[in-house]
Short mmCIF file of C-alpha atoms in Angstrom, two decimals:
data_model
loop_
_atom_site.label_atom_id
_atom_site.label_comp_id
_atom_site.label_asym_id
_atom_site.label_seq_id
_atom_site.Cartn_x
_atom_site.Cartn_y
_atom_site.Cartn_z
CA UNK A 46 -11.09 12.43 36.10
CA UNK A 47 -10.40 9.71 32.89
CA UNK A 48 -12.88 10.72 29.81
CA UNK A 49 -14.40 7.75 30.54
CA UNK A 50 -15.94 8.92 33.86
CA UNK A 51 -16.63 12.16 33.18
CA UNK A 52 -18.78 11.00 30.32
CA UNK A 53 -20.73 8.79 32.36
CA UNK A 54 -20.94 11.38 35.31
CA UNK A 55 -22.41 13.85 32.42
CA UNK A 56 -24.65 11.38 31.13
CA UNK A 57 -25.96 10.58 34.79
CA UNK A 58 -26.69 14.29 35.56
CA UNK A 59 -28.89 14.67 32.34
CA UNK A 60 -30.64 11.78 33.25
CA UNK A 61 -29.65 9.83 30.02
CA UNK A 62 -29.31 6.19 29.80
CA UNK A 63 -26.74 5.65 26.64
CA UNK A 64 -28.05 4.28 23.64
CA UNK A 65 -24.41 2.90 22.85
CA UNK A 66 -20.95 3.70 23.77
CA UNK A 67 -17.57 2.97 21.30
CA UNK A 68 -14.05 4.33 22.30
CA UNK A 69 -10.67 4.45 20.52
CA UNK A 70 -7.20 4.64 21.46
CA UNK A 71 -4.62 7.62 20.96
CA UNK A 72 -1.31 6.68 19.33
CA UNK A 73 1.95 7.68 19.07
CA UNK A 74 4.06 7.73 15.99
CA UNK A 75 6.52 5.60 16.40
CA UNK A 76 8.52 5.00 13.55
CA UNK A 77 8.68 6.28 10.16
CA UNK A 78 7.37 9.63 11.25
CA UNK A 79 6.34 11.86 8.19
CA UNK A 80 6.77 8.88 5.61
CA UNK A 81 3.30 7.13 5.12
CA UNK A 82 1.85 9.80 2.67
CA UNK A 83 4.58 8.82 0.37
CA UNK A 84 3.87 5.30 0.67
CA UNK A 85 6.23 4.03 2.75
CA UNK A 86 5.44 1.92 6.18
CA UNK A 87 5.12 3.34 9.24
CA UNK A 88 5.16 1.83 12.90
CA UNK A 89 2.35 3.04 15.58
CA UNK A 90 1.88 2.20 18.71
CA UNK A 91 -2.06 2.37 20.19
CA UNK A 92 -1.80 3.92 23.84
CA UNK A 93 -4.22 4.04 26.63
CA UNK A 94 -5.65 7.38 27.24
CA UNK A 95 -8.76 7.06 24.92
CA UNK A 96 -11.82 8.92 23.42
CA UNK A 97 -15.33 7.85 23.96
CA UNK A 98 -18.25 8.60 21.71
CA UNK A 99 -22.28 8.12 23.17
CA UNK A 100 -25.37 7.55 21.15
CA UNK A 101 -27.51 9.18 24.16
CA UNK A 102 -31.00 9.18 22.34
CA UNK A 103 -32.54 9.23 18.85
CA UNK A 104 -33.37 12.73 17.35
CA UNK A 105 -35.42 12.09 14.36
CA UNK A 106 -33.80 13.48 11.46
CA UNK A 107 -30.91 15.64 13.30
CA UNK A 108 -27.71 15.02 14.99
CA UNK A 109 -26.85 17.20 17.79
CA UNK A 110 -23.09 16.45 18.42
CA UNK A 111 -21.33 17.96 21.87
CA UNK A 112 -18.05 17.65 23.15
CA UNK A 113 -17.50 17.58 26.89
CA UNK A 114 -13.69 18.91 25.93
CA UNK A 115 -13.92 22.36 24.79
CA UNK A 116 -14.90 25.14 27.09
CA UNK A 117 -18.43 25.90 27.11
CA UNK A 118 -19.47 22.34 25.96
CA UNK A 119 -20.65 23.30 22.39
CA UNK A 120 -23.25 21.47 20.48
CA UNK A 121 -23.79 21.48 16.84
CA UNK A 122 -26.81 20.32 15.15
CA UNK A 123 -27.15 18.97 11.29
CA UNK A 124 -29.96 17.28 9.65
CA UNK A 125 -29.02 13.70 8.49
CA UNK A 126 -29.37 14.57 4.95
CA UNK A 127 -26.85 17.70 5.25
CA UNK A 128 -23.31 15.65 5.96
CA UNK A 129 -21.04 17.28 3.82
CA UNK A 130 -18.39 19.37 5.95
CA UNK A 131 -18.47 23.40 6.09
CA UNK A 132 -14.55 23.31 8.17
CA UNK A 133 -12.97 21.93 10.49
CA UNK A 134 -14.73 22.21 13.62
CA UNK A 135 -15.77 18.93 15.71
CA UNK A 136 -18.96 18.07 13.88
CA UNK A 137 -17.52 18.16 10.72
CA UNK A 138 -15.21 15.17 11.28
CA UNK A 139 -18.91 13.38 12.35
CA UNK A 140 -20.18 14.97 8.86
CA UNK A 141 -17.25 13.89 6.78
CA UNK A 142 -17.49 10.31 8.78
CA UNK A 143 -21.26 9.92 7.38
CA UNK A 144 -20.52 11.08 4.23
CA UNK A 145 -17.60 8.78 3.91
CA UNK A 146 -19.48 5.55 5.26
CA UNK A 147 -22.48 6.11 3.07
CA UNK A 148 -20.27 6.02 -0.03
CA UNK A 149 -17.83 3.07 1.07
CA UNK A 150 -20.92 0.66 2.10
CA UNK A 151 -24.05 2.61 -0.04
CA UNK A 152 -25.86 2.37 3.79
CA UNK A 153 -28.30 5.04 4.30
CA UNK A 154 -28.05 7.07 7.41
CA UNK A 155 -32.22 8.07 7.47
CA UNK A 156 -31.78 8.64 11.76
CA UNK A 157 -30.00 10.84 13.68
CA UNK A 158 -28.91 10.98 17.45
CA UNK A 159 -27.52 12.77 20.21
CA UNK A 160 -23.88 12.29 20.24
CA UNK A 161 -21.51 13.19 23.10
CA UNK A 162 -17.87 12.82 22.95
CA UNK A 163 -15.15 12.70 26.00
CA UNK A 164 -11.68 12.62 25.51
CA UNK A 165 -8.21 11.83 27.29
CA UNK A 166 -6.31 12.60 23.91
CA UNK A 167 -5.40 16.42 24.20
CA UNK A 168 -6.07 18.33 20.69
CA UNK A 169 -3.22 19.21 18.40
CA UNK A 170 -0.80 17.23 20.92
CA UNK A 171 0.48 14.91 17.88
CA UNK A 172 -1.71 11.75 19.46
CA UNK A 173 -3.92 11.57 16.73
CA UNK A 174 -6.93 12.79 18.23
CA UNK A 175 -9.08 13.56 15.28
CA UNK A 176 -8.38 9.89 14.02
CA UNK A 177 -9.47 8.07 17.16
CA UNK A 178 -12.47 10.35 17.05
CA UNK A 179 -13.51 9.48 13.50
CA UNK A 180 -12.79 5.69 14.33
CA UNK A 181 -15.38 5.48 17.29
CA UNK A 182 -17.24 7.49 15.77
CA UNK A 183 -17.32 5.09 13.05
CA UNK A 184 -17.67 1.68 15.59
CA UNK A 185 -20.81 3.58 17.03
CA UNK A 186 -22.88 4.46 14.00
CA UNK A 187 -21.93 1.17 12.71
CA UNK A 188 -23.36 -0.36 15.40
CA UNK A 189 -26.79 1.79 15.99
CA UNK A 190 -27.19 0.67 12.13
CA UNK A 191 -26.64 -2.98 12.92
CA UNK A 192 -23.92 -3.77 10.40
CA UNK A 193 -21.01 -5.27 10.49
CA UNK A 194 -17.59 -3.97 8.85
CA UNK A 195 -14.11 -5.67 8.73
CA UNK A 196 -11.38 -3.11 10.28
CA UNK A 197 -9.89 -2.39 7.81
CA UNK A 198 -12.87 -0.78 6.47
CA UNK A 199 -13.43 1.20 9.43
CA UNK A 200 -9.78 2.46 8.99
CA UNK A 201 -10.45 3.12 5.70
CA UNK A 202 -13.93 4.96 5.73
CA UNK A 203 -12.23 7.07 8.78
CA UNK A 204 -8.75 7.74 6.56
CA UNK A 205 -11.38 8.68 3.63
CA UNK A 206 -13.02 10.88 5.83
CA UNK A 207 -10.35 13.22 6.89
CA UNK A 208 -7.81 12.91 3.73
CA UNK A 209 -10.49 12.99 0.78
CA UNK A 210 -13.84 14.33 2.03
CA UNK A 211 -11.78 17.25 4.31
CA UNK A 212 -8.98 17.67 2.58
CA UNK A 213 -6.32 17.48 4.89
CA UNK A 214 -3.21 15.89 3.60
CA UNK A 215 -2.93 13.34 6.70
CA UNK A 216 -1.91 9.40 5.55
CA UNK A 217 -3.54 6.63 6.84
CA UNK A 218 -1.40 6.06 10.16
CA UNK A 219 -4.15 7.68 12.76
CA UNK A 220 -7.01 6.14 12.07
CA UNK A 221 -5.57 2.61 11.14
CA UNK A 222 -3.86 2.90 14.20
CA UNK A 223 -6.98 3.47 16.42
CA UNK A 224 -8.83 0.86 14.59
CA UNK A 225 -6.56 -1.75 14.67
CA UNK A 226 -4.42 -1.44 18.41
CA UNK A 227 -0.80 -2.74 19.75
CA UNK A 228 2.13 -2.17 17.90
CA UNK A 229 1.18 -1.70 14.32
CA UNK A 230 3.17 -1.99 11.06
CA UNK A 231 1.45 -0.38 7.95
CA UNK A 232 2.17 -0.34 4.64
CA UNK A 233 0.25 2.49 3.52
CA UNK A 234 -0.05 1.97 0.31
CA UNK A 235 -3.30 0.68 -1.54
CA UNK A 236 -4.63 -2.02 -0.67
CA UNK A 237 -3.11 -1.49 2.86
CA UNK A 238 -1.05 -4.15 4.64
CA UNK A 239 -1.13 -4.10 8.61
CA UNK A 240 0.93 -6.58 10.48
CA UNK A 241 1.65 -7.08 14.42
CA UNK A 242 5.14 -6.39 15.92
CA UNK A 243 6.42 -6.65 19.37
CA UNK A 244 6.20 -3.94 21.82
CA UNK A 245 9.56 -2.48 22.30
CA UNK A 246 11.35 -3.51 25.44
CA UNK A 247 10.60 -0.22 27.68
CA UNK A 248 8.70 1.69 29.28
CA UNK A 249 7.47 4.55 27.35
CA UNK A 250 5.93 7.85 28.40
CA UNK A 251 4.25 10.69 26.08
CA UNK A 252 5.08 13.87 27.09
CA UNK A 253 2.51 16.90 25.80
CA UNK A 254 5.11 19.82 24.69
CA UNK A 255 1.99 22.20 25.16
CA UNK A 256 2.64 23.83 21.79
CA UNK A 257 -0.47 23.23 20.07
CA UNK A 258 -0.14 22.56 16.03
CA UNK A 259 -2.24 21.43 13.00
CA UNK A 260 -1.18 18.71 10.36
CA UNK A 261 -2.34 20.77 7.83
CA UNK A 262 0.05 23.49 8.80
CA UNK A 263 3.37 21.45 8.53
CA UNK A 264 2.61 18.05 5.73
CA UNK A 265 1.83 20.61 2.59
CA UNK A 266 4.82 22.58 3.14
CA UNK A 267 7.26 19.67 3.23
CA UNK A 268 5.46 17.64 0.70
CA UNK A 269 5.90 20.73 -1.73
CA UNK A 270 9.68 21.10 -1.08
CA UNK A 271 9.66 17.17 -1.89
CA UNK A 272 8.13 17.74 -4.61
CA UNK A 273 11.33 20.54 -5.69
CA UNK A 274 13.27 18.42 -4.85
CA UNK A 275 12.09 15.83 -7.64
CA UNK A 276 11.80 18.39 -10.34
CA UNK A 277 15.08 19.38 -9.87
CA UNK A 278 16.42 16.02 -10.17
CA UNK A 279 14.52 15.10 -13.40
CA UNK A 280 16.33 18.49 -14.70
CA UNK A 281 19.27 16.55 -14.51
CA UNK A 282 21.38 14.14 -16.37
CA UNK A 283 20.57 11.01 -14.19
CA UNK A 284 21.72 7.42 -15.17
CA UNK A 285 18.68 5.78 -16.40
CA UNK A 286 18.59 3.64 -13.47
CA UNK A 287 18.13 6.00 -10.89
CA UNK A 288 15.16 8.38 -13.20
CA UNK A 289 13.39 5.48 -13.49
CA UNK A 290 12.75 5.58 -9.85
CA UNK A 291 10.88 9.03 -9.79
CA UNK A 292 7.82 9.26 -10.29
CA UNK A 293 5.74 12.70 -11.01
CA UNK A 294 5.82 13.73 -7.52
CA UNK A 295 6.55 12.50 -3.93
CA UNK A 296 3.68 10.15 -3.96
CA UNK A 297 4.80 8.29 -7.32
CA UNK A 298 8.37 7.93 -6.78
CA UNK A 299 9.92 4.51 -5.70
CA UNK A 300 11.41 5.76 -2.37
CA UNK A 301 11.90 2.61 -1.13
CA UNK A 302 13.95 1.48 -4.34
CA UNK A 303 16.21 4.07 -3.62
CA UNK A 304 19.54 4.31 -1.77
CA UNK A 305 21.37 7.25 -0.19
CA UNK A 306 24.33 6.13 -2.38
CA UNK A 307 23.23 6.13 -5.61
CA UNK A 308 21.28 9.88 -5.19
CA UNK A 309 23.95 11.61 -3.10
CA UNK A 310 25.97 12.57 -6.14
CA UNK A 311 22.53 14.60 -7.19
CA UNK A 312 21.33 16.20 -4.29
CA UNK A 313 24.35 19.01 -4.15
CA UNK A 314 22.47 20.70 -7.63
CA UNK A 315 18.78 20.95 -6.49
CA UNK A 316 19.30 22.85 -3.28
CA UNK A 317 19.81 22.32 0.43
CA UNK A 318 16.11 22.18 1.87
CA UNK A 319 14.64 19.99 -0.80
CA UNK A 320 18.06 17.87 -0.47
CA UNK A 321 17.58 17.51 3.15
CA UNK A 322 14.05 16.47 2.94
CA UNK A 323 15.50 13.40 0.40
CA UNK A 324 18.11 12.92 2.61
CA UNK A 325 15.19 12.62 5.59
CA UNK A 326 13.34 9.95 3.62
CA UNK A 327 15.79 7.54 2.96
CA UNK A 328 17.46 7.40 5.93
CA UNK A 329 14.22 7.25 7.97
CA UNK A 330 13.05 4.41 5.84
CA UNK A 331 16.38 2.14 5.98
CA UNK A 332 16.39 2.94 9.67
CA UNK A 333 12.72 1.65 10.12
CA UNK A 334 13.07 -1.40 7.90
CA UNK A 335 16.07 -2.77 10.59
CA UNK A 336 13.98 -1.11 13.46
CA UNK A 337 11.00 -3.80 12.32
CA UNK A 338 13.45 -6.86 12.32
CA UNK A 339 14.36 -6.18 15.96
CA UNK A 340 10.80 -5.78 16.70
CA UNK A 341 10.24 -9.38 14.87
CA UNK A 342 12.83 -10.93 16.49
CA UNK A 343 14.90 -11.36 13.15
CA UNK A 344 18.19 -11.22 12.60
CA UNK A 345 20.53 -8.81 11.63
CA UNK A 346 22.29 -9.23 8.39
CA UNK A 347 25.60 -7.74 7.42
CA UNK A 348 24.49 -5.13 5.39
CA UNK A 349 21.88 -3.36 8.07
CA UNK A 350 25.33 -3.39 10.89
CA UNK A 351 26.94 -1.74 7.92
CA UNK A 352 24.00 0.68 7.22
CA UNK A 353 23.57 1.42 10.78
CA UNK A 354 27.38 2.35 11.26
CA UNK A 355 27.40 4.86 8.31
CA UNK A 356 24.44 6.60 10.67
CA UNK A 357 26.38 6.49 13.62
CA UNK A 358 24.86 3.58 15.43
CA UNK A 359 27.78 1.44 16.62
CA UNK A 360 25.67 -0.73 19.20
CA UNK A 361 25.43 -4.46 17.97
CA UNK A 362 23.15 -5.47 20.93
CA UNK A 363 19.87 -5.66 19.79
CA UNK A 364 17.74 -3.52 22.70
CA UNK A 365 21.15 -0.83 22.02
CA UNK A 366 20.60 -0.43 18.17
CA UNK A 367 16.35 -0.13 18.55
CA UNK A 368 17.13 2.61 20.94
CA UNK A 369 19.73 4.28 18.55
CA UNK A 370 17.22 4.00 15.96
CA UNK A 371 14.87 5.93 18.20
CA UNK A 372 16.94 8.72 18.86
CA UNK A 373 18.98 8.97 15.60
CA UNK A 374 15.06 9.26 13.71
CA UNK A 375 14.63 12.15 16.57
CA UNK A 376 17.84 13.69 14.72
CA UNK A 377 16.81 13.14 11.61
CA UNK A 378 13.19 15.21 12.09
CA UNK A 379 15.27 17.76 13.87
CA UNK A 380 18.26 18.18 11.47
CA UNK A 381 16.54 17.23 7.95
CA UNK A 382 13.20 18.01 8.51
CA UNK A 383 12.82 20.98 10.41
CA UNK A 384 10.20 19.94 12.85
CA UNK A 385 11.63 20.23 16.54
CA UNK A 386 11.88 23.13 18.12
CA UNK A 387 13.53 25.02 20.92
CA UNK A 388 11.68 24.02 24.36
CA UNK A 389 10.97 20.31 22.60
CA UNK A 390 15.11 19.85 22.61
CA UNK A 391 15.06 21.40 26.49
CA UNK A 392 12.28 18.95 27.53
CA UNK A 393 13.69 15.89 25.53
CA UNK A 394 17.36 16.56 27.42
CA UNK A 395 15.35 16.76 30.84
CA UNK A 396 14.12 13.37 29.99
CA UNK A 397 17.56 12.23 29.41
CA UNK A 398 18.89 13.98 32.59
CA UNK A 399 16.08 11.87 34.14
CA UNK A 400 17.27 8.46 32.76
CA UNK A 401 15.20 8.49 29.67
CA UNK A 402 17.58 6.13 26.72
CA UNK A 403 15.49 7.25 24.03
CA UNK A 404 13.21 9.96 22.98
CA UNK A 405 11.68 11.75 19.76
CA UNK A 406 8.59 13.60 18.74
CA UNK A 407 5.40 11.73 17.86
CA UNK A 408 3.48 13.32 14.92
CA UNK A 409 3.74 15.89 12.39
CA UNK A 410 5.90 18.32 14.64
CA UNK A 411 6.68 21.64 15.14
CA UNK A 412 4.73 21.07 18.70
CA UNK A 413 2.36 18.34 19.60
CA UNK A 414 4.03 14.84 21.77
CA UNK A 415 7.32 13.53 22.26
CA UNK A 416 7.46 10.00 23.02
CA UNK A 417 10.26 8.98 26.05
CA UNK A 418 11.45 5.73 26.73
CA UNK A 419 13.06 4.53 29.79
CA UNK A 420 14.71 0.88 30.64
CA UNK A 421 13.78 1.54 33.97
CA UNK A 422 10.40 1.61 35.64
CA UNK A 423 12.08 3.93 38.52
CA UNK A 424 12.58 6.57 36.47
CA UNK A 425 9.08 7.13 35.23
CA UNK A 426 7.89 9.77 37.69
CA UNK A 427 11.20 11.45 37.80
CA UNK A 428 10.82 11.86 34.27
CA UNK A 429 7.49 12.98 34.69
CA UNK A 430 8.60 15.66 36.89
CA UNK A 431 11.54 17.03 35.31
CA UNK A 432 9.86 17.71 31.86
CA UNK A 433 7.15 19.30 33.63
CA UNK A 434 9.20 21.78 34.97
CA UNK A 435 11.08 22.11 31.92
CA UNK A 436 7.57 23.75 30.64
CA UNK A 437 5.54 20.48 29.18
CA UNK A 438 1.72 21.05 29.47
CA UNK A 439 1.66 17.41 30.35
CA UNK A 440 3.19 13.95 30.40
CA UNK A 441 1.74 10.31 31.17
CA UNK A 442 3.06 6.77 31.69
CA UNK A 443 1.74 4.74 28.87
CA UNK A 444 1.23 1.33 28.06
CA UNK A 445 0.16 -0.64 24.06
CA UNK A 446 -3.71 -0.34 24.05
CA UNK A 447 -6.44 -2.42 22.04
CA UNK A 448 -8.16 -0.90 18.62
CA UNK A 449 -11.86 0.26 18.23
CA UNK A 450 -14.15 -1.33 20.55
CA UNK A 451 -17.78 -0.95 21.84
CA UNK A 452 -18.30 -0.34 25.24
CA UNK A 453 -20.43 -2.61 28.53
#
């Protein structure tokens, strides 16, 4: 049964007739993966399986928050004054999303309600679940308070809400995905630039590895061996060129200023791990920036056939190189980053064994989604199958999906 339903089953066997209803959209991580908390653009894609969030009834000055998803069907309850976050448990995502819109638009929250929340997005699968909840979250109470807020405020109150207000190190890709839809470019950087690309040209499933993971678990670790990685360098003689570049730290330096072939020389003195995770940045980044062309329908100059060959992408057709891209970035957060693992490199070569062209993982890593693509619409249950039996809790056909919206 879809979230959708089994909300509105719920709802019907309590009797309740919603207040208001707002749903998001899931994403996957297309391109870029690991790259927009150092400022650098990213590519999303907004898929269908969504998460719905109900304004059931007003409560005077409580919320009482439940989620139809987790065994047991918990409720929390939380006066409306009393929104700053004790963890990270459901309701304090709703918390930090309060706190976070009171202080962007100086709105007072003075009501509370009863808040039920269904989902299609499974938790810790790398599909950005807790940013499409914060986004609908956001679209509803925006709503029951009769205001109106551009979207890229309600991406930003919802990145503000898990990053600053929670403290977990997540960029901005989740939520401005699930606010904004389609196939979205972001530059992540402040003020934040989205822009619309083409969706790529096939058809794309999202498998569930079934090896749940958290965020915060994986982005401080590699955003400290960055961060060695920069030190080190500044230890050295550099030409002036190149240190003026780095910055403090991964957030400040000018990553996309800087090319494999003028830090290579460097990287051999400041140790392997923090050299791969360089390595990992600019290669990801170049690879993304030709990725985006294709997507736009630009041309290819020269120089990206050039860069392309010295990763081992030989195709010149277009479709060929985008799916090269795909799988070389799948390399790249297996062989520089450290994020695959074991059964995700079984179920990825079932999907090839299946017809798949491309494949990598979607999200931080280390578990969570892979994302499969397949030039052929025969192959999609075949594909289905075999990673399933490979051991993935899961796997659906997907299609591009709109942003935040209210629904009926």
């Amino acid at each position: 049964m879809s979230a959708k339903n089994r909300l509105l089953e719920y709802l019907a066997e309590i009797g309740a007739d919603p207040i208001k209803i707002a749903s998001a959209p899931s994403r996957v991580d297309f391109l870029n993966t690991h790259q927009d908390y150092k400022g650098l653009p990213v590519v999303a894609i907004a898929v269908n399986k969504r998460l719905y969030v109900a304004a059931v009834e007003k409560t005077g000055r409580r919320f009482i928050v439940e989620s139809l998803d987790l065994e047991g069907r918990p409720s929390k309850v939380f006066d409306v004054t009393d929104f700053v976050p004790r963890g990270r448990d459901f309701d304090d995502y709703i918390r930090a999303c309060i706190y976070s819109l009171v202080m962007m638009t100086n709105v007072a929250v003075n009501e509370g309600y009863r808040i039920v929340i269904s989902s299609d997005i499974p938790i810790g699968g790398g599909m950005g679940s807790s940013g499409a909840l914060e986004v609908a979250f956001l679209r509803l109470l925006v709503e029951l308070l009769g205001i109106k807020i551009p979207t890229m405020v309600l991406a930003e109150t919802a990145f503000r809400a898990e990053n600053r207000i929670m403290g977990i190190p997540c960029g901005r890709l989740d939520q401005y995905a699930a606010a904004y839809g389609g196939v979205m470019y972001l530059k992540p950087t402040w003020p934040p630039n989205v822009d619309t690309l083409n969706s790529p040209p096939f058809h794309m499933i999202v498998v569930d590895s079934g090896i749940k993971h958290r965020t915060a678990n994986v982005h401080p670790q590699r955003q400290k061996e960055l961060n060695e990685g920069i030190q080190r360098l500044l230890e050295l003689d550099l030409p002036s060129e190149l240190r003026e570049k780095i910055g403090d730290d991964f957030e400040t330096t000018m990553w996309d200023r800087i090319s494999e072939e003028e830090i290579s020389p460097y990287l051999e003195s400041i140790g392997e791990t923090p050299a791969k995770r360089i390595l990992f940045t600019i290669r990801m980044n170049d690879l993304t920036k030709i990725a985006v062309k294709i997507l736009k329908g630009s041309p290819l100059e020269k120089s990206d056939l050039i860069r392309l060959r010295e990763l081992g992408i030989t195709d010149e057709q277009p479709r060929r190189i985008l799916c090269g891209i795909i799988n070389k970035q799948h390399e790249l957060l297996r062989d520089l980053y450290d994020v695959s693992l074991p059964k995700i490199e079984r179920i990825i070569e079932a999907a090839f064994e299946a017809g798949a062209c491309c494949a990598k993982i979607s999200g931080a890593g280390l578990g969570g989604s892979i994302i499969v693509f397949t030039d052929s619409k025969g192959n999609i249950n075949k594909i289905i199958h075999e990673v399933l039996s490979e051991g993935a809790g899961n796997a659906w056909y997907v299609r591009p999906d709109v942003g935040a919206k209210m629904e009926g």
